[in-house]
Amino acid sequence: ADEHTPGAWLTRVRAERPLVHNITNLVVTNVAANALLAIGASPVMAYAHEEVADMARIARAVALNMGTLTPDVITAMRIAGKAANEAGVPVVFDPVGAGATPYRSQAAAQLTEALRLTVLRGNTGEIGVLLGAGGQVTGVDSSGAGNELPQAMKAYARARGTVVIATGAHDLVTDGESLWQLHNGHPLLGSITGSGCSLTAILGAFVGSVAHGSPLSTYASACVAAVTCFNVAGELAAASAQGPGTFQAALFDALYHLTEADVNDRARVERVSL
Amino acid sequence: ADEHTPGAWLTRVRAERPLVHNITNLVVTNVAANALLAIGASPVMAYAHEEVADMARIARAVALNMGTLTPDVITAMRIAGKAANEAGVPVVFDPVGAGATPYRSQAAAQLTEALRLTVLRGNTGEIGVLLGAGGQVTGVDSSGAGNELPQAMKAYARARGTVVIATGAHDLVTDGESLWQLHNGHPLLGSITGSGCSLTAILGAFVGSVAHGSPLSTYASACVAAVTCFNVAGELAAASAQGPGTFQAALFDALYHLTEADVNDRARVERVSL
Amino acid sequence: ADEHTPGAWLTRVRAERPLVHNITNLVVTNVAANALLAIGASPVMAYAHEEVADMARIARAVALNMGTLTPDVITAMRIAGKAANEAGVPVVFDPVGAGATPYRSQAAAQLTEALRLTVLRGNTGEIGVLLGAGGQVTGVDSSGAGNELPQAMKAYARARGTVVIATGAHDLVTDGESLWQLHNGHPLLGSITGSGCSLTAILGAFVGSVAHGSPLSTYASACVAAVTCFNVAGELAAASAQGPGTFQAALFDALYHLTEADVNDRARVERVSL
């Protein structure tokens, strides 16, 4: 069996139960922690400048999410991110709302500059703004970037050694060499808050399960798996939900019960050439 | 059809999908965001002093909630509120726990003094304390204010040009000219945390859908609609709930599926004279 | 009827509806508030240094939880705890993640030193680390302390006049004289975030219902009841859950509907000798 199928990555995450250190926003702390538990990882949230470096070093991944940014949180992210970089712990960064205010755009630019990121994930508008490829961000909603987004993502990924992910109607993942379009998911994922933030946390679990020293293409494979697993869980949850409230509960149930076969059977992963 | 029926306002909110900037408390951030998404609005939470003015200016309404107040949050509320006032963006204020500690009472008094509010909403005890019309607040529970509450609300509304709302066994809304008693709702709304705070956020969505320059009576009509929609959703949710946990999920489902007809059929809005 | 059965304590909590002042973590604020409401208590969350003493004095119990500690939160805990100590309001302390980083271990040591605690509750690893009885804490997961844990707990409880609780596969409670092993619960409680933190909040409700001036053994009895009620609710919730998401909702429902008979029929409380 191919150890790089999306389902195989899920099995690996469950076996390793990676500790993911989250510095995330006030809206989704509970949801992100539950998503990590449900997929089989171990979440920890820590924000104090006094401890984030220690926590980052013992974690298998650090997930940074800009959702309710303050100067204190930026400092915590920088300390944790630098400690993770020094210790070889992968860092996932989610520039929530980049483009909505100058403050967020600047913070996103500074953090992407200061830290070596293994994964940069946002919605298409945020990634478009951050990479100078167009896109509109209003509050935390965004609308599609221009046609040049995939090329801009590939160029950034190659230049920085970062897997870049833009999520939207379909999802784009690139490591600078390959580009994948992912077609799983369900509209109800857009009707609850924190689904993107939960995905960011889950990306931490998947890249936290990659063996140290692996090439970037292996991290990209883990990212394709994380997005696919999350979106397949969304599809399964939608089947038993009556609306966004019951969908949220069903999503945790689906993440918890998701099997390797579920994921591989339903995965709609397309490798595209530019 | 009357464009000012509660159901017609719901349809308008869905069509406009107003961005509501929330500065709210740590207990309900997730719930308030999901309530706004479920009703068809667009939530954003932002707290940094560096960005709240920018966010308030691009929002259609600003909702300020005192639930877990700190000096930093008060400052954020003042900056956001002043920016909203200057830009003509309506401000909704929820003085959670006013009367429970001197700190909260003073903060509520200072913020209502410093800002021009479109809507002031609290439970009867909080509004009673704030308007000097009696009432008891213990923690965040409150017991009824005296008989003079409706008159005090009307006087305050007229003097300040603010729609005043006191929620309780029944709900009172006034713009200083008219006074409405609203009779929808369900006891399970009192068994979950954050139902009042969710209503405050939803009030933001409704007043954010009012055309600029409308008279206060139009904002009052939107507020009557917001309270009624929320409480009708509570009634519908209760029918399929087994307790407060399943009720919370069912409430988001009900807000999401609520129709103009549901609301208008079930609305129990009474205009009273004093 | 014995007024000290677990079920009788539940009835007492419902009758008294104690106000519990929580200074807790960002992950679980909503969950802890809902757990308190569901069991029949009244939650309040307050963090500002300017008001925590006032809030602590009017509360029936103060519950302090170290989950997402920062220096500001430590100060708030110290102020609230001291005010509670002076006013005779019981304090429950949950040293979340003690042992995971030096910062958390030091904070836990300082707070247990500075405050007179009525209840100290953690998982076995945290309590083991704090009492120097072994144990491993990684993030917020912990693995069992050594065989000496019960003796260390008893010695600490006797020396400090504190009920000590270590939760795990089974739960240990001691007041320094007696030691109880509690055998209720369900594995799904470990698959959602915040179940330990919710229990800490609920311990506040139960010790908040103890008459002032009661001996420590009475507080221990209330604690045995709190743990048992929470775990029995977990058992009942699991029967109707499809996974962790629906379990969380079902847990609030079960806490809300829990009866004195449910608890006493299912209670598996064992008094052990050392």
PDB file of C-alpha atoms in Angstrom, chain A residues 14-197:
ATOM      1  CA  ARG A  14      -3.622   8.363  14.752  1.00  0.00           C
ATOM      2  CA  ALA A  15      -0.639   6.132  15.498  1.00  0.00           C
ATOM      3  CA  GLU A  16       1.676   9.004  16.400  1.00  0.00           C
ATOM      4  CA  ARG A  17      -0.834  11.227  18.218  1.00  0.00           C
ATOM      5  CA  PRO A  18       1.324  14.321  17.633  1.00  0.00           C
ATOM      6  CA  LEU A  19       1.236  17.168  20.138  1.00  0.00           C
ATOM      7  CA  VAL A  20       0.234  20.361  18.299  1.00  0.00           C
ATOM      8  CA  HIS A  21       0.959  23.685  19.986  1.00  0.00           C
ATOM      9  CA  ASN A  22      -1.668  26.207  18.904  1.00  0.00           C
ATOM     10  CA  ILE A  23      -1.534  29.972  19.206  1.00  0.00           C
ATOM     11  CA  THR A  24      -4.915  30.681  17.774  1.00  0.00           C
ATOM     12  CA  ASN A  25      -7.841  33.053  17.989  1.00  0.00           C
ATOM     13  CA  LEU A  26     -10.502  33.572  20.622  1.00  0.00           C
ATOM     14  CA  VAL A  27     -13.328  32.446  18.351  1.00  0.00           C
ATOM     15  CA  VAL A  28     -12.084  28.960  17.653  1.00  0.00           C
ATOM     16  CA  THR A  29      -9.877  27.770  20.518  1.00  0.00           C
ATOM     17  CA  ASN A  30     -12.431  25.218  21.639  1.00  0.00           C
ATOM     18  CA  VAL A  31     -13.290  24.062  18.135  1.00  0.00           C
ATOM     19  CA  ALA A  32      -9.650  23.682  17.080  1.00  0.00           C
ATOM     20  CA  ALA A  33      -8.842  21.666  20.210  1.00  0.00           C
ATOM     21  CA  ASN A  34     -11.806  19.370  19.635  1.00  0.00           C
ATOM     22  CA  ALA A  35     -10.946  18.927  15.958  1.00  0.00           C
ATOM     23  CA  LEU A  36      -7.433  17.819  16.914  1.00  0.00           C
ATOM     24  CA  LEU A  37      -8.731  15.404  19.547  1.00  0.00           C
ATOM     25  CA  ALA A  38     -11.293  14.004  17.122  1.00  0.00           C
ATOM     26  CA  ILE A  39      -8.718  13.315  14.386  1.00  0.00           C
ATOM     27  CA  GLY A  40      -6.498  11.601  16.963  1.00  0.00           C
ATOM     28  CA  ALA A  41      -3.910  14.290  17.771  1.00  0.00           C
ATOM     29  CA  SER A  42      -3.096  16.006  21.072  1.00  0.00           C
ATOM     30  CA  PRO A  43      -3.811  19.748  21.266  1.00  0.00           C
ATOM     31  CA  VAL A  44      -2.209  22.262  23.585  1.00  0.00           C
ATOM     32  CA  MET A  45      -2.934  25.993  23.646  1.00  0.00           C
ATOM     33  CA  ALA A  46      -0.304  28.247  25.242  1.00  0.00           C
ATOM     34  CA  TYR A  47       0.157  31.999  24.830  1.00  0.00           C
ATOM     35  CA  ALA A  48       2.422  33.292  27.623  1.00  0.00           C
ATOM     36  CA  HIS A  49       5.692  34.723  26.292  1.00  0.00           C
ATOM     37  CA  GLU A  50       7.322  32.971  29.244  1.00  0.00           C
ATOM     38  CA  GLU A  51       6.407  29.480  28.054  1.00  0.00           C
ATOM     39  CA  VAL A  52       5.679  29.420  24.325  1.00  0.00           C
ATOM     40  CA  ALA A  53       9.268  28.589  23.363  1.00  0.00           C
ATOM     41  CA  ASP A  54       9.310  25.641  25.785  1.00  0.00           C
ATOM     42  CA  MET A  55       5.973  24.407  24.525  1.00  0.00           C
ATOM     43  CA  ALA A  56       6.937  24.802  20.870  1.00  0.00           C
ATOM     44  CA  ARG A  57      10.103  22.748  21.403  1.00  0.00           C
ATOM     45  CA  ILE A  58       8.267  19.749  22.862  1.00  0.00           C
ATOM     46  CA  ALA A  59       5.496  19.917  20.238  1.00  0.00           C
ATOM     47  CA  ARG A  60       5.516  18.044  16.937  1.00  0.00           C
ATOM     48  CA  ALA A  61       4.103  21.097  15.172  1.00  0.00           C
ATOM     49  CA  VAL A  62       3.224  24.712  15.936  1.00  0.00           C
ATOM     50  CA  ALA A  63       0.046  26.177  14.419  1.00  0.00           C
ATOM     51  CA  LEU A  64      -0.196  29.983  14.372  1.00  0.00           C
ATOM     52  CA  ASN A  65      -3.530  31.639  13.576  1.00  0.00           C
ATOM     53  CA  MET A  66      -3.978  35.399  13.308  1.00  0.00           C
ATOM     54  CA  GLY A  67      -7.755  35.500  13.855  1.00  0.00           C
ATOM     55  CA  THR A  68      -7.921  37.868  16.836  1.00  0.00           C
ATOM     56  CA  LEU A  69      -4.471  39.346  16.693  1.00  0.00           C
ATOM     57  CA  THR A  70      -3.032  41.689  19.318  1.00  0.00           C
ATOM     58  CA  PRO A  71       0.561  42.852  19.828  1.00  0.00           C
ATOM     59  CA  ASP A  72       0.940  40.316  22.657  1.00  0.00           C
ATOM     60  CA  VAL A  73      -0.149  37.496  20.387  1.00  0.00           C
ATOM     61  CA  ILE A  74       2.203  38.602  17.610  1.00  0.00           C
ATOM     62  CA  THR A  75       5.086  38.502  20.074  1.00  0.00           C
ATOM     63  CA  ALA A  76       4.028  35.060  21.303  1.00  0.00           C
ATOM     64  CA  MET A  77       3.870  33.816  17.711  1.00  0.00           C
ATOM     65  CA  ARG A  78       7.323  35.167  16.935  1.00  0.00           C
ATOM     66  CA  ILE A  79       8.868  33.572  20.044  1.00  0.00           C
ATOM     67  CA  ALA A  80       7.157  30.247  19.485  1.00  0.00           C
ATOM     68  CA  GLY A  81       7.897  30.265  15.768  1.00  0.00           C
ATOM     69  CA  LYS A  82      11.588  31.012  16.248  1.00  0.00           C
ATOM     70  CA  ALA A  83      11.935  28.283  18.881  1.00  0.00           C
ATOM     71  CA  ALA A  84      10.190  25.856  16.542  1.00  0.00           C
ATOM     72  CA  ASN A  85      12.470  26.855  13.658  1.00  0.00           C
ATOM     73  CA  GLU A  86      15.562  26.255  15.809  1.00  0.00           C
ATOM     74  CA  ALA A  87      14.272  22.897  17.015  1.00  0.00           C
ATOM     75  CA  GLY A  88      13.203  21.716  13.564  1.00  0.00           C
ATOM     76  CA  VAL A  89       9.527  21.669  14.547  1.00  0.00           C
ATOM     77  CA  PRO A  90       7.309  22.499  11.537  1.00  0.00           C
ATOM     78  CA  VAL A  91       5.321  25.754  11.675  1.00  0.00           C
ATOM     79  CA  VAL A  92       1.906  26.238  10.063  1.00  0.00           C
ATOM     80  CA  PHE A  93       0.718  29.837   9.629  1.00  0.00           C
ATOM     81  CA  ASP A  94      -2.840  31.010   8.939  1.00  0.00           C
ATOM     82  CA  PRO A  95      -3.000  34.746   8.081  1.00  0.00           C
ATOM     83  CA  VAL A  96      -6.687  35.174   9.001  1.00  0.00           C
ATOM     84  CA  GLY A  97      -8.021  38.474   7.735  1.00  0.00           C
ATOM     85  CA  ALA A  98      -4.811  39.574   5.990  1.00  0.00           C
ATOM     86  CA  GLY A  99      -5.983  42.347   3.715  1.00  0.00           C
ATOM     87  CA  ALA A 100      -8.926  43.339   5.906  1.00  0.00           C
ATOM     88  CA  THR A 101      -6.959  45.975   7.852  1.00  0.00           C
ATOM     89  CA  PRO A 102      -3.447  47.388   7.424  1.00  0.00           C
ATOM     90  CA  TYR A 103      -2.581  45.986  10.865  1.00  0.00           C
ATOM     91  CA  ARG A 104      -3.319  42.426   9.815  1.00  0.00           C
ATOM     92  CA  SER A 105      -1.597  42.774   6.471  1.00  0.00           C
ATOM     93  CA  GLN A 106       1.540  44.132   8.133  1.00  0.00           C
ATOM     94  CA  ALA A 107       1.525  41.472  10.832  1.00  0.00           C
ATOM     95  CA  ALA A 108       1.146  38.737   8.233  1.00  0.00           C
ATOM     96  CA  ALA A 109       3.997  40.180   6.171  1.00  0.00           C
ATOM     97  CA  GLN A 110       6.247  40.479   9.234  1.00  0.00           C
ATOM     98  CA  LEU A 111       5.566  36.979  10.500  1.00  0.00           C
ATOM     99  CA  THR A 112       6.041  35.341   7.109  1.00  0.00           C
ATOM    100  CA  GLU A 113       9.306  37.292   6.845  1.00  0.00           C
ATOM    101  CA  ALA A 114      10.560  36.506  10.348  1.00  0.00           C
ATOM    102  CA  LEU A 115       9.732  32.800  10.427  1.00  0.00           C
ATOM    103  CA  ARG A 116      10.567  29.803   8.261  1.00  0.00           C
ATOM    104  CA  LEU A 117       7.151  28.315   7.536  1.00  0.00           C
ATOM    105  CA  THR A 118       6.515  24.727   6.578  1.00  0.00           C
ATOM    106  CA  VAL A 119       2.923  25.558   5.630  1.00  0.00           C
ATOM    107  CA  LEU A 120       1.154  28.815   4.757  1.00  0.00           C
ATOM    108  CA  ARG A 121      -2.616  28.328   4.571  1.00  0.00           C
ATOM    109  CA  GLY A 122      -5.350  30.866   4.008  1.00  0.00           C
ATOM    110  CA  ASN A 123      -8.448  31.305   1.942  1.00  0.00           C
ATOM    111  CA  THR A 124      -7.927  32.427  -1.641  1.00  0.00           C
ATOM    112  CA  GLY A 125      -8.422  36.121  -0.829  1.00  0.00           C
ATOM    113  CA  GLU A 126      -5.924  36.136   2.027  1.00  0.00           C
ATOM    114  CA  ILE A 127      -3.281  34.241   0.077  1.00  0.00           C
ATOM    115  CA  GLY A 128      -3.929  36.461  -2.929  1.00  0.00           C
ATOM    116  CA  VAL A 129      -3.407  39.633  -0.878  1.00  0.00           C
ATOM    117  CA  LEU A 130      -0.337  38.263   0.875  1.00  0.00           C
ATOM    118  CA  LEU A 131       1.311  37.153  -2.388  1.00  0.00           C
ATOM    119  CA  GLY A 132       0.330  40.280  -4.274  1.00  0.00           C
ATOM    120  CA  ALA A 133      -1.890  38.276  -6.602  1.00  0.00           C
ATOM    121  CA  GLY A 134      -5.144  40.162  -6.106  1.00  0.00           C
ATOM    122  CA  GLY A 135      -8.091  39.142  -3.965  1.00  0.00           C
ATOM    123  CA  GLN A 136     -10.470  40.955  -1.651  1.00  0.00           C
ATOM    124  CA  VAL A 137     -10.817  40.498   2.085  1.00  0.00           C
ATOM    125  CA  THR A 138     -13.718  42.008   3.993  1.00  0.00           C
ATOM    126  CA  GLY A 139     -13.693  41.144   7.666  1.00  0.00           C
ATOM    127  CA  VAL A 140     -12.755  37.488   7.524  1.00  0.00           C
ATOM    128  CA  ASP A 141     -14.638  36.742   4.294  1.00  0.00           C
ATOM    129  CA  SER A 142     -12.749  36.841   1.071  1.00  0.00           C
ATOM    130  CA  SER A 143     -13.438  36.584  -2.578  1.00  0.00           C
ATOM    131  CA  GLY A 144     -11.373  34.833  -5.175  1.00  0.00           C
ATOM    132  CA  ALA A 145      -8.023  36.087  -6.274  1.00  0.00           C
ATOM    133  CA  GLY A 146      -7.150  36.392  -9.915  1.00  0.00           C
ATOM    134  CA  ASN A 147      -6.011  33.748 -12.356  1.00  0.00           C
ATOM    135  CA  GLU A 148      -2.413  34.428 -11.469  1.00  0.00           C
ATOM    136  CA  LEU A 149      -2.853  32.963  -7.959  1.00  0.00           C
ATOM    137  CA  PRO A 150      -1.593  29.424  -8.744  1.00  0.00           C
ATOM    138  CA  GLN A 151       1.573  30.766 -10.381  1.00  0.00           C
ATOM    139  CA  ALA A 152       2.166  33.186  -7.506  1.00  0.00           C
ATOM    140  CA  MET A 153       1.715  30.337  -5.021  1.00  0.00           C
ATOM    141  CA  LYS A 154       4.178  28.123  -6.873  1.00  0.00           C
ATOM    142  CA  ALA A 155       6.753  30.896  -7.087  1.00  0.00           C
ATOM    143  CA  TYR A 156       6.422  31.684  -3.378  1.00  0.00           C
ATOM    144  CA  ALA A 157       6.571  28.010  -2.396  1.00  0.00           C
ATOM    145  CA  ARG A 158       9.716  27.451  -4.413  1.00  0.00           C
ATOM    146  CA  ALA A 159      11.431  30.607  -3.192  1.00  0.00           C
ATOM    147  CA  ARG A 160      10.636  29.949   0.447  1.00  0.00           C
ATOM    148  CA  GLY A 161      10.508  26.182   0.778  1.00  0.00           C
ATOM    149  CA  THR A 162       6.953  26.422   2.078  1.00  0.00           C
ATOM    150  CA  VAL A 163       3.874  24.423   1.179  1.00  0.00           C
ATOM    151  CA  VAL A 164       1.264  27.042   0.189  1.00  0.00           C
ATOM    152  CA  ILE A 165      -2.455  26.270   0.482  1.00  0.00           C
ATOM    153  CA  ALA A 166      -5.371  28.422  -0.666  1.00  0.00           C
ATOM    154  CA  THR A 167      -8.794  27.087   0.278  1.00  0.00           C
ATOM    155  CA  GLY A 168     -12.015  28.025  -1.437  1.00  0.00           C
ATOM    156  CA  ALA A 169     -14.589  26.485  -3.752  1.00  0.00           C
ATOM    157  CA  HIS A 170     -11.791  24.066  -4.525  1.00  0.00           C
ATOM    158  CA  ASP A 171      -8.485  24.003  -2.711  1.00  0.00           C
ATOM    159  CA  LEU A 172      -5.013  24.566  -4.118  1.00  0.00           C
ATOM    160  CA  VAL A 173      -1.850  23.043  -2.625  1.00  0.00           C
ATOM    161  CA  THR A 174       1.661  23.491  -3.948  1.00  0.00           C
ATOM    162  CA  ASP A 175       5.222  22.792  -2.869  1.00  0.00           C
ATOM    163  CA  GLY A 176       6.664  24.822  -5.708  1.00  0.00           C
ATOM    164  CA  GLU A 177       7.067  21.777  -7.942  1.00  0.00           C
ATOM    165  CA  SER A 178       3.630  20.216  -8.105  1.00  0.00           C
ATOM    166  CA  LEU A 179       0.212  21.812  -7.808  1.00  0.00           C
ATOM    167  CA  TRP A 180      -2.843  19.943  -6.608  1.00  0.00           C
ATOM    168  CA  GLN A 181      -6.511  20.875  -6.906  1.00  0.00           C
ATOM    169  CA  LEU A 182      -8.646  19.251  -4.252  1.00  0.00           C
ATOM    170  CA  HIS A 183     -12.353  18.844  -4.853  1.00  0.00           C
ATOM    171  CA  ASN A 184     -13.776  17.478  -1.622  1.00  0.00           C
ATOM    172  CA  GLY A 185     -15.850  19.443   0.897  1.00  0.00           C
ATOM    173  CA  HIS A 186     -19.374  20.671   1.537  1.00  0.00           C
ATOM    174  CA  PRO A 187     -21.025  24.121   1.601  1.00  0.00           C
ATOM    175  CA  LEU A 188     -21.983  23.681   5.285  1.00  0.00           C
ATOM    176  CA  LEU A 189     -18.273  24.015   6.140  1.00  0.00           C
ATOM    177  CA  GLY A 190     -18.724  27.681   5.219  1.00  0.00           C
ATOM    178  CA  SER A 191     -21.731  28.102   7.493  1.00  0.00           C
ATOM    179  CA  ILE A 192     -19.854  27.484  10.742  1.00  0.00           C
ATOM    180  CA  THR A 193     -17.110  29.624  12.169  1.00  0.00           C
ATOM    181  CA  GLY A 194     -13.674  28.140  12.560  1.00  0.00           C
ATOM    182  CA  SER A 195     -13.677  25.499   9.878  1.00  0.00           C
ATOM    183  CA  GLY A 196     -10.642  27.061   8.213  1.00  0.00           C
ATOM    184  CA  CYS A 197      -8.974  27.454  11.615  1.00  0.00           C
TER     185      CYS A 197
END
